[in-house]
Each structure stands twice: as C-alpha cells, then as structure tokens.
C-alpha cells in the first residue's frame, strides 16, 4: 500500500506539505495533482497505490473523482484506498462519499500525527470494496449526486427509532426500569495517598438486570457502557479535539471483538435465534462504519450522531436483544 501516493489539492502549498508528510510516513514516492481531472490522468498513467485528496476543487471535485474511480471509469483501479480531506463539507456530500466507500476522512488543517493514524488504520485493515458494477449502477442512477446513500436504505437511524430510543432512556416507557438512568451520590474527596474517586456524572449505570448470563460478554458490554459514559462526559463538559477519536477507536475495538466473541459463543451454544442475531450485527456494523466516517469528516457529529449511535446500540441491541439469550448460558452453569 505504501508504494506511491497521489496527493490532490488545488492549493500548491497544501499539496506539497501533505506530500512531504506522506513521504516521511513511509511512502516510496509521492506524485501531485492540482484537481480531480489532473488526478484521474495521473492515476491512469502512474498507477499510485493510495490517494489523499481535497474535496472542494474545480472542474472535478473530490466527490466526483471518488465516484468516477469507484465506478471503474477509464479503466481506473476502483478499489484504491482514498482519504478525503474536508473543511465545512455538507452532511449530504459526506453521506455521498461514504456511499461510494471512501476509506477515511481527515479534517483540515492536516497534521502529521492525524495523517499517520489514518494511514496506519488503512494499512492494518483496508475497507472492503464492492464490485465495479455496484458503483457504476449507483453512478448511473444518481448522475446529479443526490442522496443516493439514503435512498439505498443505509441510513444509520430513522426518526421513529431515535425517538423510541430516547424515550426508553428518559424513562417515558418500559422495558427499562426507572433506575436505568443513574443518580450517582456525591463522593467525598479521597483520603491522602488514595486515588481520586471518579466523580463524573454517568449517563447509564450498570445493573445486574443488564447481564446476558456470560461473564466475559458482560465485561465486554461494561466497556460499551464506559464508552457511553465517557462520551457523555465529553459532551456535557464541551470537550473538543482528539478525545472523541480515542473513544471512537475504543468503540471500533469493542464492535469487532465483542461481536466475534459473542457469535462464537452463540454458535457453540446452538442459539436458535443465531441467524437473526447475526443479521442484526451486520446492520449495526454498517451503521457504526457510517457514523464513525461521518465524524471523521466533521467532528461535530461526535456530539450528535455518534452519541445517538451508542445509545441506540445499548438500548435496541444489548438491553432488548442480547438479554434474550441469557437463559442458554444460565443452563450451562
């Protein structure tokens, strides 16, 4: 992957700076293009293995370049990893980039550390791509770049579902009991020489009723609960910066390892709802990928869409679905 990088930006200083960063991070060579049209020519003739591109350019912008590449136009390698640089991109444009499987976003101004994190992320696990025919069909149906992503049925949430989740969390209806939201007591200061207590207000408090009947899975779900509470703490205290990205990485780790572990245990236990449960996982993974990418493009979405995703995952999946298999593990003990 780190053979030759194509850097695309209509500002000379920006593209040269990013090219220098990319070479310092391990690329053998970096070539540059001034816009999407120039980039397509360079991609065709010089065959780079990686693209870092700005979004707003003329005559072909980053989104249209992404759509053309993924659609296999002009014989271009449709599965090449692409990072798109964003600055004040609209939610609609971000959604269209995700629909055409952009690999990652990076918010301008770009620094070396954030670029390294994105490249490392893609080096370890490149995002799988669909067929050329799939993207070309989307391109033909949506030549004017409308909201094809939403029309394809992959919106992370509907208004009705979000309303239901919020009502459950705010105790307007069962199945979650009244003490679902924690009311933490005021904890006195620690004695001298003792670690400071965690006085942060928690959004959700773990209770025994949330158990799924398996100790390791419960411990994994407690990590999700910690992620929810840590995100809540950042939101209510108006934090900005890399702290949200750190939490997003923890969430991605939880998603991957929890689902792998849970599905293996449910297969071993011959869980009768296994297929339905795995289908739910597939939809949740897709939602998570969409929301995390959206937050990469515009970090303000961590406070809204990402926090909604966490609440949705906890209520609709852990509490209302995972607890259904509790009995099969209790019978094994």
Coordinates of C-alpha atoms in Angstrom, one line a residue:
X1 CA 0.0 0.0 0.0
X2 CA 2.8 2.4 0.8
X3 CA 4.5 2.4 -2.6
X4 CA 3.3 5.5 -4.4
X5 CA 0.9 8.2 -3.0
X6 CA -1.2 10.6 -5.1
X7 CA -1.9 13.9 -3.3
X8 CA -4.6 16.1 -4.9
X9 CA -5.3 19.7 -3.8
X10 CA -5.7 22.9 -5.7
X11 CA -3.5 24.8 -3.2
X12 CA 0.2 24.3 -4.0
X13 CA 1.5 24.8 -0.5
X14 CA -1.1 22.3 1.0
X15 CA -0.5 19.5 -1.5
X16 CA 3.3 19.9 -1.2
X17 CA 3.1 19.9 2.6
X18 CA 0.9 16.7 2.6
X19 CA 3.3 15.1 0.1
X20 CA 6.2 15.7 2.4
X21 CA 4.3 14.3 5.3
X22 CA 3.3 11.2 3.3
X23 CA 6.9 10.5 2.3
X24 CA 8.1 10.9 5.9
X25 CA 5.4 8.3 6.9
X26 CA 6.8 5.6 4.6
X27 CA 5.6 6.2 1.0
X28 CA 8.4 5.5 -1.5
X29 CA 7.2 8.2 -3.8
X30 CA 4.5 11.0 -3.9
X31 CA 3.0 12.5 -7.0
X32 CA 0.8 15.5 -7.0
X33 CA -2.3 16.7 -8.9
X34 CA -4.0 20.1 -8.9
X35 CA -7.6 18.9 -9.2
X36 CA -9.8 15.9 -9.8
X37 CA -9.3 15.9 -13.6
X38 CA -5.5 16.0 -13.3
X39 CA -5.7 13.3 -10.6
X40 CA -7.6 10.9 -12.9
X41 CA -4.9 11.4 -15.5
X42 CA -2.1 10.7 -13.0
X43 CA -3.9 7.7 -11.6
X44 CA -4.3 6.2 -15.1
X45 CA -0.7 6.8 -16.2
X46 CA 1.3 6.5 -13.0
X47 CA -0.8 3.9 -11.0
X48 CA -0.3 5.1 -7.4
X49 CA -1.4 2.8 -4.6
X50 CA -3.0 5.4 -2.4
X51 CA -4.9 8.7 -2.8
X52 CA -5.1 11.7 -0.4
X53 CA -7.5 14.3 -1.9
X54 CA -9.1 17.6 -1.1
X55 CA -12.9 17.8 -1.5
X56 CA -13.6 21.2 -3.0
X57 CA -11.9 21.6 -6.4
X58 CA -12.7 22.6 -9.9
X59 CA -13.5 21.3 -12.6
X60 CA -13.8 17.9 -10.9
X61 CA -14.1 17.9 -7.1
X62 CA -13.1 15.1 -4.7
X63 CA -16.5 13.6 -4.5
X64 CA -16.9 13.3 -8.3
X65 CA -13.4 11.9 -8.6
X66 CA -14.2 9.3 -6.0
X67 CA -17.4 8.4 -7.8
X68 CA -15.6 8.0 -11.1
X69 CA -12.8 5.9 -9.6
X70 CA -15.1 3.5 -7.7
X71 CA -17.2 3.2 -10.9
X72 CA -14.2 1.9 -12.8
X73 CA -14.4 4.6 -15.4
X74 CA -11.4 5.0 -17.8
X75 CA -10.0 1.7 -16.6
X76 CA -9.2 3.1 -13.2
X77 CA -8.4 0.8 -10.2
X78 CA -11.7 1.1 -8.4
X79 CA -10.6 -0.3 -5.1
X80 CA -7.7 2.0 -4.4
X81 CA -7.7 3.4 -0.8
X82 CA -8.8 7.0 -0.7
X83 CA -8.6 9.6 2.1
X84 CA -10.7 12.7 1.6
X85 CA -9.7 16.0 3.2
X86 CA -12.7 18.0 4.5
X87 CA -13.4 21.5 5.6
X88 CA -17.0 22.6 6.1
X89 CA -18.4 19.8 3.9
X90 CA -22.2 19.5 3.9
X91 CA -23.8 16.4 5.5
X92 CA -25.2 15.4 2.2
X93 CA -21.7 15.4 0.5
X94 CA -20.3 13.4 3.4
X95 CA -23.0 10.8 3.0
X96 CA -22.4 10.5 -0.7
X97 CA -18.6 10.0 -0.1
X98 CA -19.5 7.2 2.3
X99 CA -21.9 5.7 -0.2
X100 CA -19.0 5.3 -2.6
X101 CA -16.8 3.8 0.1
X102 CA -14.3 6.5 0.9
X103 CA -11.8 4.8 3.2
X104 CA -11.3 7.7 5.6
X105 CA -11.8 11.4 6.2
X106 CA -9.3 13.9 7.6
X107 CA -10.3 17.4 8.7
X108 CA -8.2 20.3 7.5
X109 CA -5.7 21.6 8.6
X110 CA -3.9 18.3 8.4
X111 CA -1.1 17.4 10.8
X112 CA 1.4 14.6 10.6
X113 CA 0.0 12.6 13.6
X114 CA -3.5 12.6 12.3
X115 CA -2.4 11.6 8.8
X116 CA -0.3 8.8 10.3
X117 CA -3.2 7.5 12.2
X118 CA -5.4 7.3 9.1
X119 CA -2.7 5.6 7.1
X120 CA -1.9 3.1 9.8
X121 CA -5.6 2.4 10.2
X122 CA -5.9 1.6 6.5
X123 CA -2.6 -0.4 6.4
X124 CA -3.9 -2.7 9.1
X125 CA -7.4 -3.1 7.7
X126 CA -8.3 -1.7 4.3
X127 CA -12.0 -1.1 3.9
X128 CA -13.5 -3.9 1.6
X129 CA -14.9 -2.6 -1.7
X130 CA -17.9 -3.7 -3.7
X131 CA -17.9 -4.6 -7.4
X132 CA -17.4 -2.0 -10.1
X133 CA -20.9 -2.9 -11.3
X134 CA -22.4 -1.9 -8.0
X135 CA -20.8 1.6 -8.0
X136 CA -21.4 2.1 -11.7
X137 CA -25.1 1.3 -11.1
X138 CA -25.2 3.9 -8.3
X139 CA -23.4 6.4 -10.6
X140 CA -25.9 5.9 -13.4
X141 CA -28.9 6.2 -11.1
X142 CA -27.5 9.4 -9.5
X143 CA -25.6 11.4 -12.0
X144 CA -26.5 14.7 -10.3
X145 CA -25.0 13.5 -7.0
X146 CA -28.3 13.4 -5.0
X147 CA -28.8 11.5 -1.7
X148 CA -28.3 8.0 -3.2
X149 CA -26.9 6.7 0.0
X150 CA -30.1 7.5 1.9
X151 CA -32.3 6.1 -0.9
X152 CA -30.3 2.8 -0.8
X153 CA -31.7 2.1 2.6
X154 CA -28.5 2.5 4.7
X155 CA -29.3 5.5 6.8
X156 CA -28.0 4.9 10.3
X157 CA -31.2 5.8 12.1
X158 CA -34.8 6.7 11.3
X159 CA -36.6 9.5 13.3
X160 CA -39.0 7.0 14.7
X161 CA -36.3 4.7 16.1
X162 CA -34.4 7.5 17.6
X163 CA -37.5 8.8 19.3
X164 CA -38.1 5.3 20.7
X165 CA -34.6 5.0 22.0
X166 CA -34.7 8.4 23.6
X167 CA -38.0 7.7 25.3
X168 CA -36.6 4.5 26.7
X169 CA -33.5 6.1 28.0
X170 CA -35.5 9.0 29.5
X171 CA -37.9 6.6 31.2
X172 CA -41.1 7.6 29.4
X173 CA -41.8 3.9 28.9
X174 CA -40.6 0.4 29.7
X175 CA -38.9 -2.1 29.3
X176 CA -36.1 -0.4 31.1
X177 CA -37.0 0.2 34.8
X178 CA -36.9 3.7 36.4
X179 CA -33.4 3.3 37.8
X180 CA -32.0 2.9 34.2
X181 CA -30.5 6.4 34.4
X182 CA -28.0 6.5 37.3
X183 CA -28.3 9.0 40.0
X184 CA -24.8 9.0 41.4
X185 CA -24.2 10.0 45.0
X186 CA -21.8 12.8 45.8
X187 CA -18.5 11.0 46.6
X188 CA -16.3 12.7 49.2
X189 CA -12.6 13.5 48.4
X190 CA -10.2 10.6 48.7
X191 CA -8.1 10.3 51.8
X192 CA -4.4 11.3 51.5
X193 CA -2.4 8.8 49.5
X194 CA -5.5 7.2 47.9
X195 CA -6.5 7.5 44.2
X196 CA -9.1 10.2 43.4
X197 CA -12.6 8.9 43.0
X198 CA -14.4 9.2 39.7
X199 CA -16.9 12.0 40.3
X200 CA -18.0 12.2 36.7
X201 CA -21.8 12.0 36.1
X202 CA -22.6 8.8 34.3
X203 CA -25.3 8.6 31.6
X204 CA -26.1 4.9 32.4
X205 CA -25.3 2.8 35.4
X206 CA -24.6 -0.9 35.2
X207 CA -27.2 -3.1 36.9
X208 CA -27.5 -6.8 37.3
X209 CA -30.6 -6.8 35.1
X210 CA -28.4 -6.0 32.1
X211 CA -26.5 -9.3 32.4
X212 CA -26.6 -11.6 29.4
X213 CA -25.7 -14.6 31.5
X214 CA -22.0 -14.9 30.5
X215 CA -19.2 -13.2 32.5
X216 CA -16.9 -12.3 29.6
X217 CA -19.7 -10.9 27.5
X218 CA -20.9 -8.8 30.5
X219 CA -17.4 -7.5 30.9
X220 CA -17.3 -6.6 27.3
X221 CA -20.7 -4.8 27.5
X222 CA -19.4 -2.9 30.5
X223 CA -16.8 -1.5 28.3
X224 CA -19.5 -0.3 25.9
X225 CA -21.2 1.3 29.0
X226 CA -17.9 3.1 29.8
X227 CA -17.7 4.3 26.3
X228 CA -21.2 5.8 26.5
X229 CA -20.4 7.4 29.8
X230 CA -17.1 8.8 28.7
X231 CA -18.7 10.3 25.6
X232 CA -21.5 11.8 27.7
X233 CA -18.8 13.4 29.9
X234 CA -17.1 14.9 26.9
X235 CA -20.4 16.3 25.6
X236 CA -21.7 17.8 28.8
X237 CA -18.3 19.4 29.5
X238 CA -18.0 20.8 26.0
X239 CA -14.7 19.0 25.1
X240 CA -13.2 19.2 21.7
X241 CA -10.2 17.6 19.9
X242 CA -8.8 14.1 19.8
X243 CA -10.6 12.8 22.9
X244 CA -13.6 11.8 20.7
X245 CA -11.4 10.0 18.2
X246 CA -9.8 8.0 21.1
X247 CA -13.3 7.0 22.2
X248 CA -14.3 6.1 18.6
X249 CA -11.3 3.8 18.4
X250 CA -12.3 2.1 21.6
X251 CA -15.8 1.7 20.2
X252 CA -14.5 0.1 17.0
X253 CA -12.4 -2.3 19.0
X254 CA -15.5 -3.2 21.1
X255 CA -17.6 -3.8 18.0
X256 CA -15.0 -6.1 16.4
X257 CA -14.0 -8.2 19.4
X258 CA -17.4 -8.3 21.1
X259 CA -19.2 -9.5 18.0
X260 CA -16.6 -12.1 17.2
X261 CA -16.7 -13.4 20.7
X262 CA -20.4 -13.3 21.0
X263 CA -21.1 -15.1 17.7
X264 CA -18.6 -17.8 18.5
X265 CA -20.3 -18.5 21.9
X266 CA -23.8 -18.4 20.4
X267 CA -22.7 -20.9 17.7
X268 CA -21.3 -23.2 20.3
X269 CA -24.5 -22.9 22.4
X270 CA -26.6 -23.6 19.3
X271 CA -28.7 -20.4 19.9
X272 CA -32.0 -20.7 17.9
X273 CA -32.0 -17.0 17.0
X274 CA -28.4 -17.0 15.7
X275 CA -29.2 -16.1 12.1
X276 CA -31.4 -13.2 13.1
X277 CA -28.8 -12.1 15.7
X278 CA -26.0 -12.1 13.1
X279 CA -28.2 -10.2 10.6
X280 CA -28.7 -7.5 13.4
X281 CA -24.9 -7.4 13.8
X282 CA -24.3 -6.8 10.1
X283 CA -26.7 -3.9 10.2
X284 CA -25.2 -2.5 13.3
X285 CA -21.7 -2.7 11.9
X286 CA -22.8 -0.9 8.8
X287 CA -24.4 1.8 10.9
X288 CA -21.2 2.1 13.0
X289 CA -19.0 2.5 10.0
X290 CA -21.2 5.2 8.5
X291 CA -21.3 7.2 11.7
X292 CA -17.6 7.0 12.5
X293 CA -16.7 8.0 9.0
X294 CA -19.2 10.9 9.2
X295 CA -17.5 12.0 12.5
X296 CA -14.1 11.9 10.8
X297 CA -15.4 14.2 8.1
X298 CA -16.9 16.6 10.7
X299 CA -16.1 16.1 14.4
X300 CA -19.2 18.0 15.5
X301 CA -21.1 14.8 14.7
X302 CA -19.5 13.1 17.7
X303 CA -21.8 15.0 20.0
X304 CA -24.9 14.1 18.0
X305 CA -24.8 11.1 15.7
X306 CA -22.1 9.2 17.5
X307 CA -23.7 9.6 20.9
X308 CA -27.1 8.6 19.3
X309 CA -25.4 5.5 17.9
X310 CA -24.1 4.5 21.3
X311 CA -27.5 5.0 22.9
X312 CA -29.2 3.1 20.1
X313 CA -26.7 0.2 20.3
X314 CA -27.2 -0.1 24.1
X315 CA -31.0 0.1 24.2
X316 CA -32.0 -1.7 21.0
X317 CA -29.3 -4.3 20.9
X318 CA -27.7 -5.0 24.3
X319 CA -30.7 -4.5 26.5
X320 CA -33.6 -5.5 24.3
X321 CA -31.9 -8.3 22.2
X322 CA -28.7 -9.6 23.9
X323 CA -30.5 -10.4 27.1
X324 CA -32.8 -12.8 25.2
X325 CA -30.0 -15.4 25.1
X326 CA -29.3 -15.1 28.9
X327 CA -31.1 -18.4 29.6
X328 CA -28.9 -20.6 27.4
X329 CA -25.8 -19.6 29.3
X330 CA -27.5 -19.9 32.7
X331 CA -28.4 -23.5 31.8
X332 CA -24.8 -24.3 31.2
X333 CA -23.7 -23.2 34.7

